[in-house]
Short mmCIF file of C-alpha atoms and ligand atoms in Angstrom, two decimals:
data_model
loop_
_atom_site.label_atom_id
_atom_site.label_comp_id
_atom_site.label_asym_id
_atom_site.label_seq_id
_atom_site.Cartn_x
_atom_site.Cartn_y
_atom_site.Cartn_z
CA MET A 1 0.00 0.00 0.00
CA ALA A 2 1.08 3.55 -0.62
CA PHE A 3 -0.70 6.72 0.40
CA ILE A 4 -0.98 10.04 -1.43
CA GLU A 5 -2.51 13.21 -0.02
CA VAL A 6 -4.24 15.04 -2.86
CA ASN A 7 -5.62 18.55 -2.82
CA ASP A 8 -7.16 20.45 -5.73
CA GLY A 9 -7.11 23.78 -3.91
CA THR A 10 -10.87 23.97 -3.34
CA SER A 11 -10.70 23.11 0.35
CA LEU A 12 -8.27 23.00 3.25
CA LYS A 13 -8.97 19.27 3.56
CA ASN A 14 -6.94 16.73 1.56
CA VAL A 15 -8.33 13.61 -0.04
CA GLN A 16 -6.35 10.49 0.77
CA VAL A 17 -5.57 8.13 -2.07
CA VAL A 18 -4.71 4.54 -1.16
CA VAL A 19 -2.65 2.86 -3.87
CA GLU A 20 -2.51 -0.90 -3.89
CA LYS A 21 0.91 -1.41 -5.41
CA GLY A 22 0.70 -5.18 -5.90
CA GLU A 23 3.58 -7.68 -5.94
CA GLY A 24 6.85 -6.59 -7.58
CA SER A 25 5.38 -3.31 -8.80
CA ASP A 26 7.71 -0.59 -10.08
CA TYR A 27 5.33 2.05 -8.68
CA LYS A 28 7.18 5.32 -8.05
CA GLU A 29 5.74 7.53 -5.35
CA PRO A 30 4.86 10.96 -6.79
CA ARG A 31 7.01 13.69 -5.25
CA VAL A 32 5.55 16.53 -3.19
CA GLY A 33 3.94 19.05 -5.54
CA THR A 34 3.29 16.67 -8.44
CA SER A 35 0.01 17.17 -10.32
CA ILE A 36 -1.84 13.93 -10.86
CA LYS A 37 -5.14 12.54 -12.07
CA VAL A 38 -6.52 9.66 -10.03
CA THR A 39 -9.09 7.13 -11.20
CA GLY A 40 -10.40 4.69 -8.60
CA ASN A 41 -13.17 3.88 -6.18
CA ALA A 42 -14.35 6.51 -3.72
CA VAL A 43 -14.96 4.88 -0.32
CA GLU A 44 -15.70 6.19 3.13
CA GLY A 45 -12.52 6.85 5.11
CA ARG A 46 -12.03 7.66 8.76
CA ASN A 47 -13.84 10.64 10.38
CA ASN A 48 -16.40 11.14 7.62
CA THR A 49 -13.80 11.59 4.93
CA VAL A 50 -13.67 10.21 1.44
CA GLU A 51 -10.76 8.04 0.35
CA ILE A 52 -9.94 6.86 -3.11
CA ASN A 53 -8.73 3.31 -3.61
CA THR A 54 -6.73 2.72 -6.72
CA THR A 55 -3.79 0.90 -8.29
CA PRO A 56 -0.68 2.36 -10.01
CA ASP A 57 -2.55 2.20 -13.33
CA GLY A 58 -5.16 4.60 -11.94
CA ILE A 59 -2.61 7.36 -11.54
CA THR A 60 -1.65 9.69 -14.39
CA VAL A 61 1.07 12.26 -13.78
CA PHE A 62 0.33 15.63 -15.41
CA GLY A 63 3.31 17.54 -14.09
CA ASP A 64 6.21 16.20 -12.06
CA ALA A 65 7.75 18.41 -9.35
CA PRO A 66 11.49 18.06 -8.97
CA THR A 67 13.17 17.92 -5.58
CA ASP A 68 13.86 21.67 -5.65
CA TYR A 69 10.11 22.40 -5.42
CA PRO A 70 10.26 24.97 -2.61
CA LEU A 71 7.20 23.78 -0.66
CA GLN A 72 8.69 20.49 0.51
CA LYS A 73 8.08 20.68 4.19
CA LYS A 74 5.27 21.91 6.35
CA GLY A 75 5.80 25.03 8.40
CA CYS A 76 7.78 27.24 5.96
CA SER A 77 8.11 30.72 7.46
CA LEU A 78 5.88 33.50 6.15
CA GLU A 79 9.03 35.46 5.24
CA PHE A 80 10.25 32.60 3.08
CA LEU A 81 6.83 32.21 1.47
CA ARG A 82 6.85 35.93 0.63
CA SER A 83 9.87 35.24 -1.58
CA ILE A 84 7.73 32.84 -3.69
CA PRO A 85 4.44 34.72 -4.15
CA HIS A 86 3.63 32.66 -7.25
CA LEU A 87 3.64 29.43 -5.24
CA ARG A 88 2.57 30.38 -1.74
CA GLY A 89 -1.15 30.18 -2.56
CA ARG A 90 -0.67 26.41 -2.57
CA THR A 91 -0.11 26.34 1.19
CA ASN A 92 -3.01 25.96 3.60
CA THR A 93 -2.33 29.38 5.09
CA PHE A 94 -2.52 31.31 1.84
CA ASN A 95 -5.30 29.16 0.46
CA ALA A 96 -7.31 30.15 3.54
CA VAL A 97 -6.36 33.84 3.25
CA TRP A 98 -7.37 34.06 -0.43
CA ARG A 99 -10.66 32.30 0.32
CA VAL A 100 -11.43 34.71 3.18
CA ARG A 101 -10.56 37.59 0.87
CA SER A 102 -13.00 36.38 -1.74
CA VAL A 103 -15.82 35.80 0.76
CA LEU A 104 -15.29 39.23 2.35
CA ALA A 105 -15.32 40.94 -1.05
CA ALA A 106 -18.61 39.26 -1.96
CA ALA A 107 -20.08 40.13 1.47
CA LEU A 108 -19.12 43.80 1.05
CA HIS A 109 -20.88 43.96 -2.30
CA GLU A 110 -23.87 42.17 -0.77
CA PHE A 111 -24.07 44.66 2.09
CA PHE A 112 -24.05 47.68 -0.19
CA GLN A 113 -26.21 46.18 -2.92
CA SER A 114 -28.86 45.01 -0.48
CA ASN A 115 -28.96 48.52 1.00
CA ASN A 116 -29.46 50.13 -2.42
CA TYR A 117 -26.02 51.64 -2.89
CA VAL A 118 -24.87 52.05 -6.49
CA TYR A 119 -21.48 50.51 -7.26
CA VAL A 120 -19.35 53.00 -9.21
CA ASN A 121 -15.86 52.69 -10.67
CA THR A 122 -13.78 55.80 -10.15
CA PRO A 123 -10.69 56.57 -12.26
CA LEU A 124 -7.30 55.23 -11.27
CA ILE A 125 -5.41 57.88 -13.23
CA THR A 126 -6.15 61.35 -11.95
CA GLY A 127 -5.08 64.98 -12.20
CA SER A 128 -5.96 65.85 -8.59
CA ASP A 129 -4.76 64.58 -5.22
CA CYS A 130 -7.53 63.58 -2.82
CA GLU A 131 -5.62 63.34 0.43
CA GLY A 132 -3.04 66.03 -0.30
CA ALA A 133 -0.25 64.28 1.54
CA GLY A 134 2.14 64.15 -1.40
CA GLU A 135 1.81 60.41 -1.77
CA MET A 136 0.89 60.18 -5.44
CA PHE A 137 2.70 58.01 -7.93
CA GLN A 138 3.33 59.97 -11.09
CA VAL A 139 1.97 58.69 -14.42
CA THR A 140 4.07 59.71 -17.38
CA THR A 141 5.09 58.54 -20.83
CA ASN A 142 8.00 60.95 -20.99
CA GLY A 143 11.22 59.14 -20.33
CA TYR A 144 14.48 60.74 -19.25
CA THR A 145 15.38 63.69 -21.42
CA THR A 146 17.08 67.06 -21.13
CA GLU A 147 14.88 68.44 -23.89
CA PHE A 148 12.52 70.44 -21.63
CA LYS A 149 13.55 73.73 -20.09
CA SER A 150 11.01 73.78 -17.25
CA GLU A 151 8.62 71.62 -15.28
CA GLU A 152 5.64 73.27 -17.07
CA GLU A 153 7.09 72.41 -20.47
CA TYR A 154 7.76 68.85 -19.35
CA TYR A 155 4.17 68.27 -18.20
CA ALA A 156 2.67 70.12 -21.18
CA ASN A 157 4.43 67.61 -23.42
CA ASP A 158 3.39 64.60 -21.42
CA PHE A 159 0.58 62.18 -22.33
CA PHE A 160 -2.28 64.13 -20.73
CA GLY A 161 -0.75 67.54 -21.34
CA LYS A 162 -0.48 68.01 -17.60
CA LYS A 163 0.76 66.31 -14.48
CA ALA A 164 -1.07 63.05 -13.74
CA GLY A 165 -0.85 60.43 -11.06
CA LEU A 166 -2.36 57.24 -9.68
CA SER A 167 -5.32 57.98 -7.45
CA VAL A 168 -4.88 57.64 -3.68
CA SER A 169 -8.68 57.49 -3.21
CA GLY A 170 -11.85 57.51 -5.32
CA GLN A 171 -13.58 59.81 -2.85
CA LEU A 172 -13.68 63.03 -4.86
CA GLU A 173 -15.33 61.31 -7.83
CA GLY A 174 -17.40 59.24 -5.38
CA GLU A 175 -18.84 62.46 -3.96
CA MET A 176 -19.80 63.53 -7.49
CA ALA A 177 -21.63 60.23 -8.01
CA ALA A 178 -23.34 60.48 -4.60
CA MET A 179 -24.63 63.93 -5.50
CA ALA A 180 -26.27 62.27 -8.51
CA MET A 181 -27.43 58.96 -7.06
CA GLY A 182 -27.65 59.42 -3.30
CA LYS A 183 -25.77 56.37 -2.06
CA ILE A 184 -22.76 54.96 -3.86
CA TYR A 185 -19.72 52.85 -3.11
CA THR A 186 -16.46 52.13 -4.84
CA PHE A 187 -14.35 49.00 -4.53
CA GLY A 188 -11.05 49.23 -6.32
CA PRO A 189 -7.34 49.78 -5.96
CA SER A 190 -5.79 52.92 -4.48
CA PHE A 191 -2.12 53.76 -4.71
CA ARG A 192 0.13 55.43 -2.17
CA ALA A 193 3.77 56.25 -2.67
CA GLU A 194 4.26 56.32 1.10
CA ASN A 195 7.81 55.57 1.98
CA SER A 196 6.70 53.62 5.02
CA ASN A 197 7.99 50.11 5.27
CA THR A 198 5.55 48.90 7.90
CA PRO A 199 3.46 45.75 8.36
CA LYS A 200 0.29 47.69 7.43
CA HIS A 201 1.18 49.81 4.40
CA LEU A 202 1.04 48.79 0.77
CA ALA A 203 1.80 50.89 -2.29
CA GLU A 204 -1.26 49.32 -3.97
CA PHE A 205 -4.20 48.42 -1.76
CA TRP A 206 -7.90 47.77 -2.28
CA HIS A 207 -10.22 50.41 -1.04
CA ILE A 208 -13.96 50.36 -0.33
CA GLU A 209 -15.40 53.88 -0.24
CA PRO A 210 -19.11 54.47 0.36
CA GLU A 211 -20.39 58.03 -0.02
CA VAL A 212 -23.86 59.10 1.08
CA ALA A 213 -25.84 62.26 0.44
CA PHE A 214 -27.66 63.81 3.41
CA ALA A 215 -25.41 61.90 5.83
CA GLU A 216 -23.79 63.46 8.88
CA LEU A 217 -20.97 62.08 10.98
CA ASP A 218 -23.23 59.88 13.13
CA ASP A 219 -24.71 58.32 9.98
CA VAL A 220 -21.24 57.62 8.60
CA ILE A 221 -20.33 55.87 11.86
CA GLU A 222 -23.52 53.82 11.84
CA ILE A 223 -22.94 52.66 8.26
CA ALA A 224 -19.36 51.64 9.05
CA GLU A 225 -20.42 49.62 12.09
CA ASP A 226 -23.33 47.93 10.28
CA MET A 227 -21.10 47.10 7.32
CA LEU A 228 -18.37 45.50 9.43
CA LYS A 229 -20.82 43.50 11.51
CA PHE A 230 -22.54 42.25 8.36
CA VAL A 231 -19.40 41.17 6.52
CA ILE A 232 -17.79 39.55 9.55
CA GLY A 233 -21.04 37.70 10.29
CA LYS A 234 -21.00 36.38 6.70
CA LEU A 235 -17.38 35.36 7.06
CA LEU A 236 -18.08 33.35 10.22
CA GLU A 237 -20.98 31.68 8.45
CA LYS A 238 -19.18 30.89 5.19
CA CYS A 239 -15.62 30.18 6.29
CA PRO A 240 -15.80 28.15 9.53
CA ASP A 241 -12.84 25.92 8.52
CA GLU A 242 -10.65 28.88 7.60
CA ILE A 243 -11.46 30.77 10.81
CA ALA A 244 -10.78 27.62 12.88
CA PHE A 245 -7.46 27.28 11.02
CA PHE A 246 -6.39 30.86 11.78
CA ASP A 247 -7.57 30.48 15.37
CA ALA A 248 -5.40 27.38 15.77
CA HIS A 249 -2.30 28.65 13.97
CA PHE A 250 -2.23 32.45 14.01
CA GLU A 251 -4.35 34.00 16.72
CA LYS A 252 -5.74 32.01 19.62
CA GLY A 253 -9.27 33.21 20.39
CA LEU A 254 -9.82 34.77 16.93
CA LYS A 255 -13.26 33.22 16.45
CA ALA A 256 -14.46 34.36 19.88
CA ARG A 257 -13.11 37.85 19.19
CA LEU A 258 -14.98 38.12 15.89
CA GLU A 259 -18.15 36.77 17.46
CA GLU A 260 -17.86 39.30 20.24
CA LEU A 261 -17.28 42.12 17.75
CA ILE A 262 -20.49 41.48 15.86
CA SER A 263 -22.61 41.18 19.00
CA HIS A 264 -21.52 44.35 20.83
CA GLU A 265 -21.62 48.04 20.11
CA PHE A 266 -18.29 49.56 19.03
CA GLY A 267 -16.66 52.09 21.36
CA ARG A 268 -16.64 55.83 20.64
CA VAL A 269 -14.32 58.56 21.87
CA THR A 270 -13.30 62.00 20.63
CA TYR A 271 -9.70 62.67 19.65
CA THR A 272 -9.41 65.14 22.54
CA GLU A 273 -10.57 62.50 25.04
CA ALA A 274 -8.26 59.92 23.45
CA ILE A 275 -5.27 62.23 23.90
CA LYS A 276 -6.17 62.60 27.57
CA LEU A 277 -6.45 58.82 27.98
CA LEU A 278 -3.02 58.37 26.40
CA GLN A 279 -1.43 61.10 28.51
CA GLU A 280 -2.88 59.65 31.70
CA SER A 281 -2.00 56.05 30.79
CA GLY A 282 1.47 56.05 32.35
CA GLU A 283 2.65 54.15 29.21
CA LYS A 284 5.99 55.00 27.62
CA PHE A 285 5.26 55.68 23.95
CA VAL A 286 7.96 56.08 21.32
CA TYR A 287 6.07 59.04 19.82
CA PRO A 288 5.17 61.76 22.36
CA VAL A 289 1.48 62.49 22.89
CA GLU A 290 0.11 66.01 22.84
CA TRP A 291 -3.04 67.63 21.46
CA GLY A 292 -2.48 68.17 17.76
CA CYS A 293 -0.26 65.14 17.14
CA ASP A 294 -1.19 62.45 14.66
CA LEU A 295 -2.09 59.19 16.40
CA GLN A 296 0.60 56.60 15.71
CA THR A 297 -0.10 52.86 15.51
CA GLU A 298 1.16 52.42 19.10
CA HIS A 299 -1.38 55.01 20.29
CA GLU A 300 -4.19 53.53 18.20
CA ARG A 301 -3.50 50.06 19.51
CA TYR A 302 -3.33 51.26 23.11
CA ILE A 303 -6.75 52.89 22.80
CA SER A 304 -8.42 49.87 21.17
CA GLU A 305 -6.53 47.07 22.94
CA LYS A 306 -5.96 48.39 26.45
CA VAL A 307 -8.64 51.01 27.06
CA PHE A 308 -11.67 49.78 25.10
CA LYS A 309 -10.59 46.18 24.37
CA LYS A 310 -12.68 46.35 21.17
CA ALA A 311 -13.22 48.32 17.99
CA VAL A 312 -13.48 52.06 18.71
CA PHE A 313 -14.39 55.10 16.63
CA VAL A 314 -12.23 58.15 17.29
CA THR A 315 -13.88 61.38 16.12
CA ASP A 316 -13.25 65.12 15.77
CA TYR A 317 -9.56 65.38 14.98
CA PRO A 318 -7.58 68.63 14.80
CA LYS A 319 -8.12 70.16 11.37
CA GLU A 320 -4.37 70.56 10.76
CA ILE A 321 -3.75 66.79 10.66
CA LYS A 322 -6.74 65.94 8.46
CA SER A 323 -7.68 66.53 4.83
CA PHE A 324 -9.06 69.71 3.33
CA TYR A 325 -12.50 68.29 2.51
CA MET A 326 -13.57 67.49 6.07
CA LYS A 327 -16.43 69.41 7.66
CA GLN A 328 -15.19 72.10 10.00
CA ASN A 329 -16.64 71.89 13.51
CA PRO A 330 -18.02 75.04 15.19
CA ASP A 331 -15.05 75.05 17.67
CA GLY A 332 -12.85 76.24 14.77
CA LYS A 333 -10.16 73.72 15.78
CA THR A 334 -11.48 70.31 14.85
CA VAL A 335 -13.17 68.60 11.90
CA ALA A 336 -15.96 66.00 11.76
CA ALA A 337 -13.57 63.16 11.00
CA VAL A 338 -13.69 59.56 12.15
CA ASP A 339 -11.17 56.74 12.24
CA LEU A 340 -12.04 53.22 13.31
CA LEU A 341 -9.32 51.57 15.38
CA VAL A 342 -9.28 47.83 16.00
CA PRO A 343 -7.13 45.68 18.29
CA GLY A 344 -4.12 44.12 16.58
CA VAL A 345 -4.12 46.39 13.52
CA GLY A 346 -4.96 49.98 14.51
CA GLU A 347 -6.79 52.10 11.92
CA ILE A 348 -8.84 50.20 9.35
CA ILE A 349 -11.34 52.91 8.39
CA GLY A 350 -10.92 56.65 7.84
CA GLY A 351 -13.86 58.88 6.99
CA SER A 352 -15.69 62.11 7.65
CA GLU A 353 -18.61 64.36 7.07
CA ARG A 354 -17.63 66.58 4.12
CA GLU A 355 -17.44 70.35 4.14
CA TYR A 356 -20.33 71.28 1.88
CA ASP A 357 -20.10 75.05 2.29
CA TYR A 358 -18.34 76.55 -0.72
CA ASP A 359 -16.62 79.42 1.08
CA LYS A 360 -15.38 77.34 4.00
CA LEU A 361 -14.04 74.69 1.63
CA ILE A 362 -12.20 77.29 -0.46
CA ALA A 363 -10.71 78.76 2.71
CA ALA A 364 -9.47 75.32 3.87
CA MET A 365 -7.91 74.68 0.46
CA LYS A 366 -6.21 78.07 0.40
CA GLU A 367 -4.78 77.47 3.88
CA ARG A 368 -3.16 74.37 2.42
CA ASN A 369 -1.89 76.24 -0.64
CA MET A 370 -3.82 73.95 -2.97
CA ASN A 371 -4.20 74.69 -6.66
CA LEU A 372 -7.95 75.38 -6.91
CA ASP A 373 -7.95 74.95 -10.70
CA LEU A 374 -7.34 71.23 -10.29
CA TYR A 375 -10.48 70.90 -8.17
CA SER A 376 -12.97 72.94 -10.19
CA ASP A 377 -15.33 69.96 -10.76
CA TYR A 378 -15.23 69.15 -7.06
CA LEU A 379 -15.91 72.75 -6.12
CA ASP A 380 -18.90 72.84 -8.49
CA LEU A 381 -20.59 70.31 -6.19
CA ARG A 382 -20.69 73.06 -3.55
CA LYS A 383 -22.06 75.58 -6.03
CA PHE A 384 -24.94 73.58 -7.48
CA GLY A 385 -27.35 72.24 -4.88
CA SER A 386 -24.86 71.30 -2.20
CA VAL A 387 -26.08 69.01 0.61
CA PRO A 388 -24.53 67.60 3.77
CA HIS A 389 -22.85 64.31 2.92
CA GLY A 390 -20.19 61.97 4.14
CA GLY A 391 -18.45 58.66 3.71
CA PHE A 392 -15.44 56.62 4.61
CA GLY A 393 -12.67 54.45 3.22
CA LEU A 394 -12.07 50.91 4.41
CA GLY A 395 -8.68 49.38 3.66
CA PHE A 396 -9.59 45.92 2.40
CA GLU A 397 -6.27 44.34 3.35
CA ARG A 398 -6.49 45.78 6.85
CA LEU A 399 -9.90 44.17 7.23
CA ILE A 400 -8.42 40.84 6.13
CA MET A 401 -5.56 41.21 8.63
CA TYR A 402 -8.08 41.85 11.37
CA THR A 403 -10.30 38.91 10.46
CA THR A 404 -7.52 36.35 9.97
CA GLY A 405 -5.00 37.40 12.60
CA MET A 406 -2.29 37.72 9.91
CA ALA A 407 0.15 40.28 11.28
CA ASN A 408 1.68 41.51 8.02
CA ILE A 409 -0.27 43.16 5.22
CA ARG A 410 2.06 41.50 2.68
CA ASP A 411 0.45 38.19 3.62
CA VAL A 412 -3.15 39.10 2.77
CA ILE A 413 -2.77 40.19 -0.88
CA LEU A 414 -1.66 37.92 -3.70
CA PHE A 415 1.20 40.06 -4.96
CA PRO A 416 2.14 42.79 -2.49
CA ARG A 417 3.66 46.00 -3.81
CA THR A 418 5.67 47.83 -1.16
CA VAL A 419 8.45 50.37 -1.18
CA GLY A 420 11.54 48.80 -2.78
CA SER A 421 9.74 45.60 -3.70
CA ILE A 422 7.98 44.60 -6.93
CA ARG A 423 8.22 41.60 -9.25
O1 4AD B 501 -7.71 57.34 5.93
P1 4AD B 501 -7.55 57.33 4.44
O2 4AD B 501 -6.33 57.96 3.86
O3 4AD B 501 -8.87 57.98 3.88
C1 4AD B 501 -9.15 58.24 2.57
O4 4AD B 501 -8.48 57.89 1.64
C2 4AD B 501 -10.49 58.88 2.39
N1 4AD B 501 -10.49 59.51 1.07
C3 4AD B 501 -11.54 57.83 2.55
C4 4AD B 501 -12.94 58.38 2.39
O5 4AD B 501 -13.38 59.11 3.26
N2 4AD B 501 -13.61 58.02 1.32
O6 4AD B 501 -7.61 55.83 3.93
C5 4AD B 501 -8.73 55.02 4.23
C6 4AD B 501 -8.28 53.63 4.65
C7 4AD B 501 -7.39 53.61 5.89
O7 4AD B 501 -8.16 53.62 7.07
C8 4AD B 501 -6.67 52.30 5.71
O8 4AD B 501 -7.46 51.21 6.13
C9 4AD B 501 -6.51 52.21 4.21
O9 4AD B 501 -7.46 53.07 3.63
N3 4AD B 501 -5.16 52.61 3.79
C10 4AD B 501 -4.19 51.75 3.47
N4 4AD B 501 -4.15 50.41 3.45
C11 4AD B 501 -2.99 49.83 3.06
N5 4AD B 501 -1.88 50.51 2.70
C12 4AD B 501 -1.87 51.85 2.71
N6 4AD B 501 -0.77 52.53 2.32
C13 4AD B 501 -3.06 52.54 3.12
N7 4AD B 501 -3.40 53.85 3.22
C14 4AD B 501 -4.69 53.87 3.64
#
């Protein structure tokens, strides 16, 4: 008898093949990674499994795998697997991650579709910067040349006749669609040329951005909480084996944590209160905490892991550290922004109510020295029947990290693009 564990990638469970070799057979055991076709009798195996009984004649080899096939042994490190992105999907870990990714994507569409949101596709190449943090990749067809005398001349001769880049967010166009259709969402890639080599930043990530007319900050928060509870509920229902696998191998208690998340209200705190909590914590943070500072991952994790021990919305950030489009609060210091922080990851959602007053928006843009000409379409929204509205952006990979317990964002996307790394 010989035994072969076969897996066609559709499940974490293998099918066992029992080969009756017979007397004096020259049966050669297929090596790890070989692709085979098996013909035989399906019988009931142990623990409600199916086994296939066959003989050497019932096995056809499609593709042999030589001994240098990199996935020889169980328990390869995630770092090693990152060096073979084209093969790592064949491991149980990545098979489970990709399956969770697919189920979450479908659940997100289901949530928005069943609530009458219109799915729109916003452009990936853009002439304006949504977040204004100087993180745009440039798009150009002009190679190196000394032909142009100035920057203006260079861009004027480029493909679009002006400077273009890869979009960091579909929000600005999403707002335009929401002003036409009421409730919209996008689900596509965003690009950030952030030079931050961290476990939670990608240069190309997938972004879900709902935008809703007549919505204020509380509505935005409610939509975000409902959405997360819905998609995580679907995940628990549709991927019990995968969640059990991550619970056993990556984060003990993951299933209980997700179940708890969907059955309790998320926490809520203002930025100003959060700063106080951090200052009074007695913790030694690498980055100092004072009103006006940007919350770093260590601060975000302290708030969600130690203070609230659950997902928490932080609202009303200082206007200086947030984007130009956010609604200015009456205090003159803060904006109606919201970030959702979760244990283990930190920020997974960033959103806001939008400034819909033309003059206030112009003033905020001027304070930031923005070129208003590039935003004329966006500004028109405030001229022609402006209404309160808001939305948020969910980083899809950060959601997958949170729901699988995978600690590095490079391990939740098929082919990660990060600073200094592309293939
Ligand atoms: O907070 P951000 O920058 O917000 C926006 O882009 C808004 N325009 C969204 C909106 O209101 N429509 O990004 C939103 C989310 C973050 O919370 C994070 O989850 C994810 O996008 N994100 C990234 N994920 C992976 N790698 C990066 N470099 C990311 N930058 C942002």
